[in-house]
mmCIF file of C-alpha atoms and ligand atoms in Angstrom:
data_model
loop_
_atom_site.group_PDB
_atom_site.id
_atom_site.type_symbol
_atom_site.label_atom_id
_atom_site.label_comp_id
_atom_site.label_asym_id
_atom_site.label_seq_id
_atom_site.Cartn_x
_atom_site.Cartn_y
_atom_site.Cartn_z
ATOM 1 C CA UNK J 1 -22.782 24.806 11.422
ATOM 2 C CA UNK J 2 -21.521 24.786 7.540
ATOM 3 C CA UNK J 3 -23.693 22.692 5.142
ATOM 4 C CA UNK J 4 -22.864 19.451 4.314
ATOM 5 C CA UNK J 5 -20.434 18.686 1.465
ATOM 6 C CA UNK J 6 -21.227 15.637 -0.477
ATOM 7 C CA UNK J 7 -18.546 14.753 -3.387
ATOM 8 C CA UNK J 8 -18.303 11.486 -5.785
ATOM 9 C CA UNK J 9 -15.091 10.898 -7.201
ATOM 10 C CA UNK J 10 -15.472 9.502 -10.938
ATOM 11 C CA UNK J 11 -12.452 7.954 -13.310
ATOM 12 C CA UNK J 12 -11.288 4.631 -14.873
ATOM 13 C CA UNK J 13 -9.539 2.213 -13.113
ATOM 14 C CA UNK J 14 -6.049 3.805 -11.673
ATOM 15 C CA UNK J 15 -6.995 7.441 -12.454
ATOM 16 C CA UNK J 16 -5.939 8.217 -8.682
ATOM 17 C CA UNK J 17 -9.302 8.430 -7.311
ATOM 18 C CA UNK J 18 -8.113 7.004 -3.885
ATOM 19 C CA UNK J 19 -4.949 9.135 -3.763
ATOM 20 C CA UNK J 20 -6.912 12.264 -4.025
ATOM 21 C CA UNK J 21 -9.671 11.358 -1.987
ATOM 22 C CA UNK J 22 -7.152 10.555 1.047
ATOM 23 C CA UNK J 23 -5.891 14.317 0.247
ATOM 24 C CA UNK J 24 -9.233 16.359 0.189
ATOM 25 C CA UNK J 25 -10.163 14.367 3.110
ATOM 26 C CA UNK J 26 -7.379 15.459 5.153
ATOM 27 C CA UNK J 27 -8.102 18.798 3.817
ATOM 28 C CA UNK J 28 -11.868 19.439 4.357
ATOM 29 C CA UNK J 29 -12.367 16.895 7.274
ATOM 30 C CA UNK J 30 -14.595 14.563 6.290
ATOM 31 C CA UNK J 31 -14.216 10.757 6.094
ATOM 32 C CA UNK J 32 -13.308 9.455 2.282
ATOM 33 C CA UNK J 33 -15.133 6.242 1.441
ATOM 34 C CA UNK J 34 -13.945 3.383 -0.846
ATOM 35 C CA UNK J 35 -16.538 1.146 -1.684
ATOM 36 C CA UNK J 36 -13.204 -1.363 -3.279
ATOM 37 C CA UNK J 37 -11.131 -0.865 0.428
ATOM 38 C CA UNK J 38 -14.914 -1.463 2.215
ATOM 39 C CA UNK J 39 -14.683 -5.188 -0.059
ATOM 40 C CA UNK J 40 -10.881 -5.168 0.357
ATOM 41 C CA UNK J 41 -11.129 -5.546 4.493
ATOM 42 C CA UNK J 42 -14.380 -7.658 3.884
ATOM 43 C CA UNK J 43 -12.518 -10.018 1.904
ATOM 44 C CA UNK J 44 -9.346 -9.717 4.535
ATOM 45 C CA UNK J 45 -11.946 -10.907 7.157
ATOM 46 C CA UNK J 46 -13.534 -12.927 5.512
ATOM 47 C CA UNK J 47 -16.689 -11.582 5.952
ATOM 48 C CA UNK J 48 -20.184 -12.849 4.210
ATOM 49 C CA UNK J 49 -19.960 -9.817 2.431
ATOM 50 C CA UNK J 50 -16.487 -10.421 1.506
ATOM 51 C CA UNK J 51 -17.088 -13.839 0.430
ATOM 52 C CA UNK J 52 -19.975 -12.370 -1.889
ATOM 53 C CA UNK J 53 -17.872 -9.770 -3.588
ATOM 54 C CA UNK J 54 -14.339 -11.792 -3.870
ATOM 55 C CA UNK J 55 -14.777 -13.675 -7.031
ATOM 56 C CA UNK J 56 -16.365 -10.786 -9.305
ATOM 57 C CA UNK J 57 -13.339 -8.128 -7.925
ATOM 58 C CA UNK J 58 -10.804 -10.883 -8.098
ATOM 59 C CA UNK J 59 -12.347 -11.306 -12.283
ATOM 60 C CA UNK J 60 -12.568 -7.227 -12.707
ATOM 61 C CA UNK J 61 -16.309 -7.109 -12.507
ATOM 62 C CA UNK J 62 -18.911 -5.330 -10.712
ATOM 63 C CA UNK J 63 -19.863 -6.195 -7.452
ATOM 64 C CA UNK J 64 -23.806 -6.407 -7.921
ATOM 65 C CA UNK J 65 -25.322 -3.020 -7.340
ATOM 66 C CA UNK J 66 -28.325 -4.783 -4.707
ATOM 67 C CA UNK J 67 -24.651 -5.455 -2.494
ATOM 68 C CA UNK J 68 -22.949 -2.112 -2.865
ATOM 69 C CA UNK J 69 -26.009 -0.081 -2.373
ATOM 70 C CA UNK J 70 -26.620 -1.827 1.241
ATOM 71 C CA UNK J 71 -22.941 -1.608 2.385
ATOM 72 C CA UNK J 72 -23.260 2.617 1.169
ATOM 73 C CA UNK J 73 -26.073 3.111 2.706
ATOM 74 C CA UNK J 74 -25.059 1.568 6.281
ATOM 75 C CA UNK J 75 -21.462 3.398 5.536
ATOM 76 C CA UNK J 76 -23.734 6.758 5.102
ATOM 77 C CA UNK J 77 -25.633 7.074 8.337
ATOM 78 C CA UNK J 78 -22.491 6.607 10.367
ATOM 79 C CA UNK J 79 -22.444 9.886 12.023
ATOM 80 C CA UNK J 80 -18.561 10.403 10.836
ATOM 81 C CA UNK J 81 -20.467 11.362 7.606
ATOM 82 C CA UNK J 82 -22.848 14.011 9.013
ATOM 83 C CA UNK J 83 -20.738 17.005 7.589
ATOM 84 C CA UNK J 84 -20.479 15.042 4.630
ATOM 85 C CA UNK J 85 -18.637 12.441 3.013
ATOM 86 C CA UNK J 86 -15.747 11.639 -0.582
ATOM 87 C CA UNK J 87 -16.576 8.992 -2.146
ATOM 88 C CA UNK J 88 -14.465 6.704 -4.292
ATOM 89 C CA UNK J 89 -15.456 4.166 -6.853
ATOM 90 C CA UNK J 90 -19.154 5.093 -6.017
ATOM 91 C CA UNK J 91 -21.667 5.539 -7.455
ATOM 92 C CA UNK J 92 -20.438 3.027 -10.451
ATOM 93 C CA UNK J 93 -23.580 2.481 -12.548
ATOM 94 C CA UNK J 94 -26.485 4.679 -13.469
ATOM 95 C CA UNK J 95 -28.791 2.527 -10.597
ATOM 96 C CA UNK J 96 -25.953 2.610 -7.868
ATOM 97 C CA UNK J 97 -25.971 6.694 -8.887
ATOM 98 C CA UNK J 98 -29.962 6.740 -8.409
ATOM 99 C CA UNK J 99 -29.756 4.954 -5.596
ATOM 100 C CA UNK J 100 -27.107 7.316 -3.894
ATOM 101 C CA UNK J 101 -29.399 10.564 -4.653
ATOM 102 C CA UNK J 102 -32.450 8.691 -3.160
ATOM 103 C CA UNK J 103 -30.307 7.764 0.089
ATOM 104 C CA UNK J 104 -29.148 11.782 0.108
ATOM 105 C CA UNK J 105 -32.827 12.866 -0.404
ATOM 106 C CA UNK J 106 -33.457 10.919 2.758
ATOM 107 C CA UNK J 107 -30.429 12.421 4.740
ATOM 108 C CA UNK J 108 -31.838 16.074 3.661
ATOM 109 C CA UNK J 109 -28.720 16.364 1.037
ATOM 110 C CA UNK J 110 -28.318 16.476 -2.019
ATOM 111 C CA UNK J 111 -24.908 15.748 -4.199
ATOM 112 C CA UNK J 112 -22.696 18.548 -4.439
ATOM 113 C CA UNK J 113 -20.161 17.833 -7.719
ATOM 114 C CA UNK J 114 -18.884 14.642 -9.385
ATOM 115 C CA UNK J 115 -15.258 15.565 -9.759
ATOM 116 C CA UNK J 116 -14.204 13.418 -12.960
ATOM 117 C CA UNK J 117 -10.327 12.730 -13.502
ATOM 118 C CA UNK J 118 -9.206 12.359 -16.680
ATOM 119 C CA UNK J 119 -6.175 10.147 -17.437
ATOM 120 C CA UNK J 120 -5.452 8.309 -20.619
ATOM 121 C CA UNK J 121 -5.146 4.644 -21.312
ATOM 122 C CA UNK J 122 -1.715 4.315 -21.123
ATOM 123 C CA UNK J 123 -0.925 6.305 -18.319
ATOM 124 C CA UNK J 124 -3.920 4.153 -16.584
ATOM 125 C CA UNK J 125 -1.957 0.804 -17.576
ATOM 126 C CA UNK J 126 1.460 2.404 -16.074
ATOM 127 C CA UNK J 127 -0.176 3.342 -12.895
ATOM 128 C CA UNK J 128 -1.842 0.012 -12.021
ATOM 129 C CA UNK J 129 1.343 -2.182 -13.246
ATOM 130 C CA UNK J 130 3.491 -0.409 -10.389
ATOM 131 C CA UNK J 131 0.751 -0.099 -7.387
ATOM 132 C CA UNK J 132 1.193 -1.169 -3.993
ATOM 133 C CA UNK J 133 -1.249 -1.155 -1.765
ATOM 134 C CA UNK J 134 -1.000 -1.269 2.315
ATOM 135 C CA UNK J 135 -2.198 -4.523 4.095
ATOM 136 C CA UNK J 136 -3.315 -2.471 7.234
ATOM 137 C CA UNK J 137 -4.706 1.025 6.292
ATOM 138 C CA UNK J 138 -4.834 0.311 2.273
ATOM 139 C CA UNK J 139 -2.712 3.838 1.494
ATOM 140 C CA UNK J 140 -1.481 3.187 -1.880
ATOM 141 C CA UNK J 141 1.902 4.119 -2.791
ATOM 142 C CA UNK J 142 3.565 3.637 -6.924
ATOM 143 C CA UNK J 143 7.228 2.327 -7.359
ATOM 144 C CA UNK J 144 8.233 4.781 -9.288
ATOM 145 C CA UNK J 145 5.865 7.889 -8.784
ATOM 146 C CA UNK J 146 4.888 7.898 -5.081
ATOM 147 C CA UNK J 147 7.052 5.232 -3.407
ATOM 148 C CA UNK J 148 7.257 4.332 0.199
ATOM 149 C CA UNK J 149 10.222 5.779 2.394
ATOM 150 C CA UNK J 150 11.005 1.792 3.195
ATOM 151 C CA UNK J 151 10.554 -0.613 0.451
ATOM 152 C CA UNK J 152 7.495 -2.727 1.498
ATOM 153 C CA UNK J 153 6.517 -0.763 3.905
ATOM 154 C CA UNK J 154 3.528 1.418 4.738
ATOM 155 C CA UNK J 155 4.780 5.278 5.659
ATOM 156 C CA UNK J 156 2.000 5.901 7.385
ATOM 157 C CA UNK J 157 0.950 2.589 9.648
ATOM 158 C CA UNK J 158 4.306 0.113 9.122
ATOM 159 C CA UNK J 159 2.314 -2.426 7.578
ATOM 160 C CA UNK J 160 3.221 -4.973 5.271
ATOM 161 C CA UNK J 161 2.714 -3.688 1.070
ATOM 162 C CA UNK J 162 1.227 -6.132 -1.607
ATOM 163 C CA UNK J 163 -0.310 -5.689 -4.975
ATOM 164 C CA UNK J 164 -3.645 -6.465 -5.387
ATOM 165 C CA UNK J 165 -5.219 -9.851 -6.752
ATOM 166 C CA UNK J 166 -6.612 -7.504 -9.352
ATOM 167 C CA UNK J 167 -4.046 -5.417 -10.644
ATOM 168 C CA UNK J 168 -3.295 -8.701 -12.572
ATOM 169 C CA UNK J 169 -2.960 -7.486 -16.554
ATOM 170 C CA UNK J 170 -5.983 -9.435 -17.428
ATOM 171 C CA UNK J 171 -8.156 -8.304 -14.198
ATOM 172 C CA UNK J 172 -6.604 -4.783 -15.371
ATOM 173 C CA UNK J 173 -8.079 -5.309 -19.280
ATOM 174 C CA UNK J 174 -11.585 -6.303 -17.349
ATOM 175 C CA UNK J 175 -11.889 -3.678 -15.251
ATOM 176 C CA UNK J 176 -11.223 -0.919 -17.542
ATOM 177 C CA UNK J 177 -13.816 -3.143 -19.983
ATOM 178 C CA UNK J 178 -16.173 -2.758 -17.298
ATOM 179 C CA UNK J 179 -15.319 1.099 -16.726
ATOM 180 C CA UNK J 180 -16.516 1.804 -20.166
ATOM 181 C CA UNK J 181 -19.296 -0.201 -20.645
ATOM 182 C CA UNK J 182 -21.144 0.313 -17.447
ATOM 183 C CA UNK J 183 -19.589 3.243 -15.107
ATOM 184 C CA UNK J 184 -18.680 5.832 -18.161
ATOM 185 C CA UNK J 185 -22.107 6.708 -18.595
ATOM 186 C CA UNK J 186 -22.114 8.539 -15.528
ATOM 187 C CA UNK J 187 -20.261 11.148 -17.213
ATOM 188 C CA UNK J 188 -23.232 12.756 -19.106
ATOM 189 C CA UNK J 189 -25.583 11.406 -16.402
ATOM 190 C CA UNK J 190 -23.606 14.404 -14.163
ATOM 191 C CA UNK J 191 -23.246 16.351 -16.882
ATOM 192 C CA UNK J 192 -27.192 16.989 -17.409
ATOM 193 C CA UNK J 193 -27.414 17.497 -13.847
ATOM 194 C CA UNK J 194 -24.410 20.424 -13.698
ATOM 195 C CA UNK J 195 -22.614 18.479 -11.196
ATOM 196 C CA UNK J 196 -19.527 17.304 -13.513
ATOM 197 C CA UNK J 197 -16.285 18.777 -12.936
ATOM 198 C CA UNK J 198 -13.256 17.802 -15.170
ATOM 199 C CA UNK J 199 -9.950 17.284 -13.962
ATOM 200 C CA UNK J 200 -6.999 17.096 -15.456
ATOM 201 C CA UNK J 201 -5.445 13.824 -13.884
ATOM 202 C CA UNK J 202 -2.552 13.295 -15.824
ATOM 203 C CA UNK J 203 -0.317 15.856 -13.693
ATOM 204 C CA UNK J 204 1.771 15.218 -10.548
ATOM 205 C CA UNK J 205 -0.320 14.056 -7.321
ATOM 206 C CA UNK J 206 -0.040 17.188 -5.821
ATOM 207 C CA UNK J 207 -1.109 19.575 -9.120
ATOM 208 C CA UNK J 208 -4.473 17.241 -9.397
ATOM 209 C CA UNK J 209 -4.974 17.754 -5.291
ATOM 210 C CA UNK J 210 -4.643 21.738 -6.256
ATOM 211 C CA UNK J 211 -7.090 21.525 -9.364
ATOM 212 C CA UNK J 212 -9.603 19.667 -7.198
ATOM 213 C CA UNK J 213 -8.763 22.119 -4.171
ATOM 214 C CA UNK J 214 -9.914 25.040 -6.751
ATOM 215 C CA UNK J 215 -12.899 23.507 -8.200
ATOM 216 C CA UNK J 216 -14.277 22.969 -4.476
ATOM 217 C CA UNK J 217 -13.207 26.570 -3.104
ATOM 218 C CA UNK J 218 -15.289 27.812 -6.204
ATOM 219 C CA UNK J 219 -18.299 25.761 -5.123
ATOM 220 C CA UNK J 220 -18.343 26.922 -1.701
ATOM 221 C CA UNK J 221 -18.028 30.472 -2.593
ATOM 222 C CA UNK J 222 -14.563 31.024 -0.900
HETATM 223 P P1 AP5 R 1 -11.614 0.046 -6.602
HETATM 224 O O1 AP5 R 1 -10.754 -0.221 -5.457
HETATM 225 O O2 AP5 R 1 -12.498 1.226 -6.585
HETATM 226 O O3 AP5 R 1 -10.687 0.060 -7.903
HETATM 227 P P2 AP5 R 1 -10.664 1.026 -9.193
HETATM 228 O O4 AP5 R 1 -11.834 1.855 -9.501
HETATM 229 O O5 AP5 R 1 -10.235 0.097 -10.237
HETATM 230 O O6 AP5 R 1 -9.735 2.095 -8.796
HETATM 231 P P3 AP5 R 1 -8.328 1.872 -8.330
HETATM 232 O O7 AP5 R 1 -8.311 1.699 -6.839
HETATM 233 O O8 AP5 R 1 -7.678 0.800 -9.159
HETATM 234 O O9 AP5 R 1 -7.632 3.195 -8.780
HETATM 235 P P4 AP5 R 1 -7.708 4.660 -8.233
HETATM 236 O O10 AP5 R 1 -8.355 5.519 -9.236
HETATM 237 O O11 AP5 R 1 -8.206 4.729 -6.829
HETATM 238 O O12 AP5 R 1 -6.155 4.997 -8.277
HETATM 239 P P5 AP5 R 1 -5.057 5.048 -7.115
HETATM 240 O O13 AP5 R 1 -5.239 6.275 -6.301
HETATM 241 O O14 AP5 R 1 -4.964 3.750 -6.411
HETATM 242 O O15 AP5 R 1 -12.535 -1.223 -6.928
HETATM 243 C C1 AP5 R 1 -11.996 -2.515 -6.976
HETATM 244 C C2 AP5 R 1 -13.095 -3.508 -7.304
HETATM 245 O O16 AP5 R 1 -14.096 -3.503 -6.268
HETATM 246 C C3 AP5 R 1 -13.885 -3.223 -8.596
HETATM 247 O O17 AP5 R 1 -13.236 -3.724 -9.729
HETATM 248 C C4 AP5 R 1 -15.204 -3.941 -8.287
HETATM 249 O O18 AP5 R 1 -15.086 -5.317 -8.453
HETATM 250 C C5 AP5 R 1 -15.400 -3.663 -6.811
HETATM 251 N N1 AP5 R 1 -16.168 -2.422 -6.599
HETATM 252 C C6 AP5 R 1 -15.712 -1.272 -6.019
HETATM 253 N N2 AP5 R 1 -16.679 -0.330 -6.011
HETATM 254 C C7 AP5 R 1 -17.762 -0.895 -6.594
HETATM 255 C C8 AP5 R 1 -19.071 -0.419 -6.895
HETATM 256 N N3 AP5 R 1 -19.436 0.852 -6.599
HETATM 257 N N4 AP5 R 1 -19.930 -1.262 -7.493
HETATM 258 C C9 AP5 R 1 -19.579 -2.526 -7.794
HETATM 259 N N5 AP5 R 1 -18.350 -3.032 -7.546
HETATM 260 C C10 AP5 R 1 -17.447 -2.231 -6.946
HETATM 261 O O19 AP5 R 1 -3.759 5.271 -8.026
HETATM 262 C C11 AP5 R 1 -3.264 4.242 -8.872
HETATM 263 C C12 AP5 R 1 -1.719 4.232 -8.847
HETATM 264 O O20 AP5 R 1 -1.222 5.419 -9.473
HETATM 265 C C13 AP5 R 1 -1.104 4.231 -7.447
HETATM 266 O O21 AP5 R 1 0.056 3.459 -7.485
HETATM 267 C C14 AP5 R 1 -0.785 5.713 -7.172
HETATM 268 O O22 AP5 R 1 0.312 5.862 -6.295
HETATM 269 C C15 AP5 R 1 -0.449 6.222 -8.571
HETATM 270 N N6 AP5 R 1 -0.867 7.602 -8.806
HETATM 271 C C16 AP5 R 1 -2.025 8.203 -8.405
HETATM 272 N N7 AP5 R 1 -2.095 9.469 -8.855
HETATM 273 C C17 AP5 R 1 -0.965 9.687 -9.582
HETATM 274 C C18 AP5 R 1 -0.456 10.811 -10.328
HETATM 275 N N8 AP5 R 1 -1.118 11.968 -10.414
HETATM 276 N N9 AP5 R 1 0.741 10.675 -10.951
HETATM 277 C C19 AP5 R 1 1.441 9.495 -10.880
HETATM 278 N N10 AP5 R 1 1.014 8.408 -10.186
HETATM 279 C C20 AP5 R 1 -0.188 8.495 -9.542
HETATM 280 ZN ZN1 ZN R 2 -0.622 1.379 6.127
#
């Protein structure tokens, strides 16, 4: 049996971090997880959990890190994840990134790269304006860039598309407040541990998927 792979998935808000990680898992078989879908369906159910994290997501802040770190770590030791697991939006702040290498050190693992993608401001601000997101499965699609084959409708599952409660501009201005502040430090914090890989995130959907493709072949020794 091949090792483990265990990725994280770092950018701003609208980098594309859920696009790619829906690619590479198709790609190297392993279950991508979205801490802001996992609150997404929570919310659509109404869940307690959902009910926690609904008014800081709907205001662009942080679901508290106590929260996220229980939902990851019961996410984790599903066995879809035992060859490994993408995740996106997670680790988020320098305790939720301690907190994921402690749960690893328990699972035997250890992280293998944070892949970081790039984008600038603008670009960020374009991408977010013209999301939709899938009611059903939560596949994202952009009006302009990567639309749906139907208007409204979800490719993939038929379901109904909306845009989400925060892709409002001001929830937009507080999450990428938020990025900086409290999730960009992660970028030296993988840095000093050699696990940061940069990539270039302002190129078509499928040119990032190749980058990222690369970068992983290389760490595998393919
Ligand atoms: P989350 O769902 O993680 O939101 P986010 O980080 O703001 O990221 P996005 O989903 O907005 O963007 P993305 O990078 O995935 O881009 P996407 O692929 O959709 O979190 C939401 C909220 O949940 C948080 O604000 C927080 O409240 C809470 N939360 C989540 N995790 C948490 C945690 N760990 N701790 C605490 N709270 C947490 O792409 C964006 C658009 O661009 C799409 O329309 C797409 O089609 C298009 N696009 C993508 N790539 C390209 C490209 N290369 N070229 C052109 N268009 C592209
Ligand atoms: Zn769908």
């Amino acid at each position: 049996m091949e090792m483990a792979i265990d990725l994280v998935l770092l950018g701003p808000p609208g980098a594309g971090k859920g696009t790619q990680a829906e690619l590479l898992s198709d790609w190297l078989d392993i279950p991508a997880v979205s801490t802001g879908d996992l609150f997404r369906k929570a919310m659509a159910e109404s869940t307690e959990l959902g009910v926690q994290a609904k008014g800081y997501i709907e205001r662009g802040d942080l679901v508290p890190d106590e929260v996220t770190v229980g939902m990851v770590r019961e996410r984790l030791t599903n066995s879809d994840c035992d060859e490994g697991v993408i995740l996106d939006g997670f680790p988020r702040t320098v305790p939720q990134a301690d907190a994921l290498e402690a749960l690893l050190v328990d699972m035997g693992r250890r992280l293998d790269a944070a892949l970081y993608i790039e984008v600038s401001r603008d670009e960020l601000l374009r991408r977010l304006g013209e999301r939709w997101t899938c009611r059903e499965c939560g596949e994202v699609y952009h009006e302009i860039y990567d639309p749906p084959e139907q208007e409204g409708v979800c490719d993939k599952c038929g379901g109904e598309l909306y845009q989400r409660s925060d892709d409002t501009p001001e929830a937009q201005e507080q999450r990428v407040k938020v990025y900086l502040e409290q999730t960009a430090p992660l970028y030296d914090y993988y840095a000093e541990d050699g696990l940061l890989i940069e990539i270039d995130g302002e190129q078509e959907i499928d040119a990032v998927q190749q980058e990222i493709r690369e970068a992983i072949s290389r760490l595998k020794g393919d």
